[in-house]
Coordinates of C-alpha atoms in Angstrom, one line a residue:
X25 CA -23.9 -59.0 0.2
X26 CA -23.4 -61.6 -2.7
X27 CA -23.0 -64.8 -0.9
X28 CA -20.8 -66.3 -4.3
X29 CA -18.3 -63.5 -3.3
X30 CA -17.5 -65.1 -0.4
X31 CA -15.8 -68.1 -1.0
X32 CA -13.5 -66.5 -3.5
X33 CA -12.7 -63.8 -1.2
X34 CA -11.9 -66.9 1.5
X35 CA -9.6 -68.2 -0.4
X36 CA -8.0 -65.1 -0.9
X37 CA -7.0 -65.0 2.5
X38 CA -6.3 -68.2 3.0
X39 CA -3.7 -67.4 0.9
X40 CA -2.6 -64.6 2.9
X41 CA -3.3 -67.0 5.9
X42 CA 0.0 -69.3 4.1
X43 CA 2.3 -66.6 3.7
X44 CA 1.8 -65.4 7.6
X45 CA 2.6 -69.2 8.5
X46 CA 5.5 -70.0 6.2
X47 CA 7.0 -66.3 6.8
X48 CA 7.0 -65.7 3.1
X49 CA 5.1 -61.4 3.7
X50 CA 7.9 -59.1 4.5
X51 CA 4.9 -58.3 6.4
X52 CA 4.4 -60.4 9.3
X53 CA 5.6 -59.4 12.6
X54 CA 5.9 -62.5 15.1
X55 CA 4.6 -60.9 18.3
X56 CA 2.2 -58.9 16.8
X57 CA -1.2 -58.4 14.4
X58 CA -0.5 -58.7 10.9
X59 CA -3.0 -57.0 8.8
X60 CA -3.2 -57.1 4.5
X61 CA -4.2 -53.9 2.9
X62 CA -3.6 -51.8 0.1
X63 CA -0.7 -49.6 -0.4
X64 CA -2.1 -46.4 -0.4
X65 CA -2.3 -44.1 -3.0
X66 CA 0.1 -41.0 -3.3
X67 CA -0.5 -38.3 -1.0
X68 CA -1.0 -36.1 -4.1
X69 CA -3.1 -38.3 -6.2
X70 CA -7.2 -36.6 -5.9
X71 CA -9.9 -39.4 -4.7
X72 CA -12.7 -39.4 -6.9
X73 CA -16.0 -39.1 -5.2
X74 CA -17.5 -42.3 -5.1
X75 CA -20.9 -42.8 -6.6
X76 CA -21.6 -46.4 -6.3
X77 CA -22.0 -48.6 -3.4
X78 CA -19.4 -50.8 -2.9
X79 CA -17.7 -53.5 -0.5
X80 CA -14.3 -53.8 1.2
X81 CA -12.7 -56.5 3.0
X82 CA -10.9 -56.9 6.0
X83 CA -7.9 -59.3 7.5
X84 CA -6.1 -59.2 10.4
X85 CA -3.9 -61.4 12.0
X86 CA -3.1 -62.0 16.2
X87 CA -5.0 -62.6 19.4
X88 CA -8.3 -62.7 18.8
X89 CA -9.1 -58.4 19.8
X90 CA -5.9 -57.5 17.9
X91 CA -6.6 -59.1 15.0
X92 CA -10.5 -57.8 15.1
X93 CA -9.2 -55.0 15.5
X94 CA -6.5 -55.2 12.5
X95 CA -9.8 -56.7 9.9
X96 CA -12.3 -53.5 11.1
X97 CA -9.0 -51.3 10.4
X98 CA -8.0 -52.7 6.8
X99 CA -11.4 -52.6 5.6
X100 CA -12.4 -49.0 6.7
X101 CA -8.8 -48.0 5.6
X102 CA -9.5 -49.1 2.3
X103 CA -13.2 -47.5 2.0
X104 CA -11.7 -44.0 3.2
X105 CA -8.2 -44.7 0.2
X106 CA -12.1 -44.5 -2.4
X107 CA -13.7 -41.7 -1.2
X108 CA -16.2 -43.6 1.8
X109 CA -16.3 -42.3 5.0
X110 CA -17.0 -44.3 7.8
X111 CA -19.9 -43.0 8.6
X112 CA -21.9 -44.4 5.2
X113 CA -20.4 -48.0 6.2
X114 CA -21.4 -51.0 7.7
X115 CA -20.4 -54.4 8.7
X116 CA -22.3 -56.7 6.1
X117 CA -20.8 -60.1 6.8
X118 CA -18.6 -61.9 9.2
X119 CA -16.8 -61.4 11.4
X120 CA -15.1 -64.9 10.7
X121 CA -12.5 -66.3 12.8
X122 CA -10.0 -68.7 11.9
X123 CA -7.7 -70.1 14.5
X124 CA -4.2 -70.9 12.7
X125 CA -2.2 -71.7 16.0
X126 CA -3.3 -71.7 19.4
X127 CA -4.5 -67.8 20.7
X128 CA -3.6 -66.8 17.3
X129 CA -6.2 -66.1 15.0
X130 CA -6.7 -65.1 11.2
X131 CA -9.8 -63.0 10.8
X132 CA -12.1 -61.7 8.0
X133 CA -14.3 -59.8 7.5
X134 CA -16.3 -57.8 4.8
X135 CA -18.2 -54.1 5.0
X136 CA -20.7 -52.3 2.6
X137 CA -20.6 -48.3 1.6
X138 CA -22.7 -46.8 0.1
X139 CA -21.8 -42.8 -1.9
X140 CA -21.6 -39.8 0.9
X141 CA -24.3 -37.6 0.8
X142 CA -23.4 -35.1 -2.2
X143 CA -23.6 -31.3 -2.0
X144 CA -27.6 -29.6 -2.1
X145 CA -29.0 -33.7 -1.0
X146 CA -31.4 -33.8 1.4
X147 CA -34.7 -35.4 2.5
X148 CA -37.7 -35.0 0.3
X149 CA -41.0 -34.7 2.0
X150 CA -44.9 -36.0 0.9
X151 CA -47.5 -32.6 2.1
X152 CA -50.2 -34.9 2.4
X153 CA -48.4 -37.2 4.6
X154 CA -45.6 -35.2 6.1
X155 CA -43.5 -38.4 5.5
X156 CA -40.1 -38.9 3.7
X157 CA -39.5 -40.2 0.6
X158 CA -37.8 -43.4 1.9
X159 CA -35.3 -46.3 0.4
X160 CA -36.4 -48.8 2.4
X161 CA -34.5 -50.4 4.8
X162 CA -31.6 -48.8 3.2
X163 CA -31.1 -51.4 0.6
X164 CA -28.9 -50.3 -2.3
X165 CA -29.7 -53.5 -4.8
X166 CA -31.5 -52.8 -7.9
X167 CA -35.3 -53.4 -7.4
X168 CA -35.1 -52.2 -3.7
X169 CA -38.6 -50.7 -3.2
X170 CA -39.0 -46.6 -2.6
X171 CA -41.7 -45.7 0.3
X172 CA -42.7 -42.8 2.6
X173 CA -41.1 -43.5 6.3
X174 CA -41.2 -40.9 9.2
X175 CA -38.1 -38.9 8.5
X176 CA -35.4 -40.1 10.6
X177 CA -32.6 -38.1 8.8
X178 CA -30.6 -41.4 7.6
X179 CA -28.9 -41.6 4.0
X180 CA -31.7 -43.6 2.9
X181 CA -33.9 -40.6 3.3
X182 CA -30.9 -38.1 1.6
X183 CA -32.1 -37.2 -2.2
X184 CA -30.7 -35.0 -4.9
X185 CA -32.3 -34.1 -7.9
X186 CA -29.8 -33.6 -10.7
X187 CA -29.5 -31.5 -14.0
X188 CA -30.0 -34.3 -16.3
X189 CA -32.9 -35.4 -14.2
X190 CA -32.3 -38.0 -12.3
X191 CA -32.9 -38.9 -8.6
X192 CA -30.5 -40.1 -6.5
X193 CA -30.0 -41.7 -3.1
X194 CA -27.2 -44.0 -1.9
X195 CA -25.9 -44.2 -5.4
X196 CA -29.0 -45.4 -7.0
X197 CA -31.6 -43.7 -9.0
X198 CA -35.3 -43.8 -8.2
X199 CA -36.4 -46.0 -11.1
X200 CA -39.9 -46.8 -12.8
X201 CA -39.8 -50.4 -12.8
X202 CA -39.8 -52.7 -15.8
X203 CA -40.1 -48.8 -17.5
X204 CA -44.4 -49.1 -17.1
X205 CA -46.0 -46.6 -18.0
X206 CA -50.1 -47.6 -16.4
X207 CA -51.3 -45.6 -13.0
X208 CA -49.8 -47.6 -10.2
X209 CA -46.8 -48.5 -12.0
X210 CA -43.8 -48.9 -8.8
X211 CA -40.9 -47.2 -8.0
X212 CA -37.7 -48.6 -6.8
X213 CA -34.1 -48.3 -7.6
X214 CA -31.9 -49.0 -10.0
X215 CA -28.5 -48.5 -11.2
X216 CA -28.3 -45.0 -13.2
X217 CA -28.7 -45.3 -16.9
X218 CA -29.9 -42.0 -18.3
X219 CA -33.0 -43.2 -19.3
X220 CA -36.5 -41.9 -19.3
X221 CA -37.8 -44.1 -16.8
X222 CA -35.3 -42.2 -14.4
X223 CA -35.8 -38.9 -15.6
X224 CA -38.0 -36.9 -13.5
X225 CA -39.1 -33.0 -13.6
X226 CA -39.9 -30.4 -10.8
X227 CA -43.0 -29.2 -11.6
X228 CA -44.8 -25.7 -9.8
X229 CA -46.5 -27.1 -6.8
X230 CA -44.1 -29.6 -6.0
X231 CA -45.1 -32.2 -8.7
X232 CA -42.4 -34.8 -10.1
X233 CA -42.9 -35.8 -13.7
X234 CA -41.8 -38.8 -15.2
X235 CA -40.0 -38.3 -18.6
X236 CA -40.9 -42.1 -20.0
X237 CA -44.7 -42.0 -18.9
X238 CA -45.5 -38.0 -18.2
X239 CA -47.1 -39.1 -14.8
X240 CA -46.4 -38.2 -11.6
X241 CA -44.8 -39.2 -8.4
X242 CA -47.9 -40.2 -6.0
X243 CA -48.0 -41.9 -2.4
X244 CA -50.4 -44.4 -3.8
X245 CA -54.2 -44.9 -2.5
X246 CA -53.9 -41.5 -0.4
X247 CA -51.6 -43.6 2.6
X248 CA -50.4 -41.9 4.9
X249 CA -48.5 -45.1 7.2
X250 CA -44.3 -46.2 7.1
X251 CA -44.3 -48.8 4.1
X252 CA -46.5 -46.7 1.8
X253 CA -45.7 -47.5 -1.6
X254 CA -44.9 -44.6 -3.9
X255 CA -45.3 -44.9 -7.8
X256 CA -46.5 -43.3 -10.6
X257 CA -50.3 -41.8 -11.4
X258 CA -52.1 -39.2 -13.7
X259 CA -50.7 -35.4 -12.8
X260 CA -53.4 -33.9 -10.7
X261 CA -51.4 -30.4 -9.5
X262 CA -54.4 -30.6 -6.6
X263 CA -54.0 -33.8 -4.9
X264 CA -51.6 -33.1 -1.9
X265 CA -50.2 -36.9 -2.1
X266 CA -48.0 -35.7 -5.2
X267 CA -46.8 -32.8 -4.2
X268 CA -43.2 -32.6 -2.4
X269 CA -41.1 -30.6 -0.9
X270 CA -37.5 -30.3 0.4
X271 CA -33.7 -29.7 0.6
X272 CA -33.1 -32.8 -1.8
X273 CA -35.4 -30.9 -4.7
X274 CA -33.8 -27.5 -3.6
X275 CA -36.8 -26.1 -2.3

């Protein structure tokens, strides 16, 4: 989570917090949890699929449970109004309790989604290493390094190569760094932008080629172990530590 989000996003309810005192929100029930959340939108209207990661908060209002309850509700109400389901959420700071009159509590806080799985994604797995192609520790900020892991079936291990090329895991694309082009050169991920750095092609035998640089996907020096860097080498269809496999390529 930004940490400069947080203070504005305090103040926020510490606005809320005055109208629950003063009796200004139609919304305020005195012997109850009070909660602040969007209206939702129209049963008709269609939810986009989402395709970035993104963050929701949470208020609620009450005894201490009741209004934990109330902030976990808003905030995963508001991820599932865009398209998240719970399931690709997590709590990613507080919860924080403020106590606004004895037993009665205001509370906040703030969750992180990341995109659902799409359609065809899957894991994508190294033949020389029997490993998955990995975002490690399920990071989802630009620069977040890409690895081989033992395949665990989490959505940091769920991949989907696309028409135009890229990619994709947890609404990232797997990225060339800095666009280098030299043997060794790292991959991580990035926000999609179309260009050649994160452009790759399925090659017979399993080989990914990089648009930008015309090298290829490689688990780098041959490793085998979780944490092995992955990045970007001279094509050689033989070596075994470039050649993948998997639902998330379609094969």
């Amino acid at each position: 989570m930004k940490l400069a989000r947080w203070p504005v996003m305090l103040a926020a309810a510490a606005l809320a917090a005055v109208s629950v005192l003063t009796g200004t929100s139609s919304a305020v029930a005195a012997d109850g949890p009070v909660a602040v959340a969007a209206t939702p939108a129209a049963a008709t209207a269609a939810v986009a699929e989402p395709t970035e990661p993104k963050y929701f908060l949470g208020t609620g209002y009450g005894p201490y449970n009741i209004a934990l309850d109330a902030a976990y509700g808003t905030a995963y109400a508001a991820a599932a109004n865009e398209g998240y389901p719970s399931s690709s959420c997590r709590l990613s700071a507080g919860p924080v309790p403020n106590e606004l009159s004895p037993g009665y509590f205001q509370i906040l806080l703030e969750i992180h989604c990341v995109p659902p799985a799409p359609a065809g994604a899957g894991r994508i797995v190294g033949v020389h290493s029997g490993k998955c192609l990995d975002v490690k520790a399920g990071g989802t900020a630009n620069g977040t390094p890409v690895q081989i892991h033992s395949c665990n079936n989490g959505s940091n291990q769920s991949w989907k190569l696309y028409p135009d090329g890229t990619l994709r895991s947890l609404g990232r694309c797997l990225d060339v760094q800095y666009a280098r082009t030299e043997n060794g050169s790292l991959l991580g991920m990035n926000s999609c932008h179309g260009a050649p750095n994160q452009q790759w092609q399925l090659l017979e035998g399993g080989l990914l080629r990089s648009a930008h640089s015309g090298k290829c996907l490689d688990a780098l020096g041959w490793g085998t172990g979780n944490g092995t860097r992955v990045g970007i080498w001279d094509c050689a269809p033989h070596h075994t530590n470039q050649q993948w496999q998997g639902p998330g390529l379609g094969t």
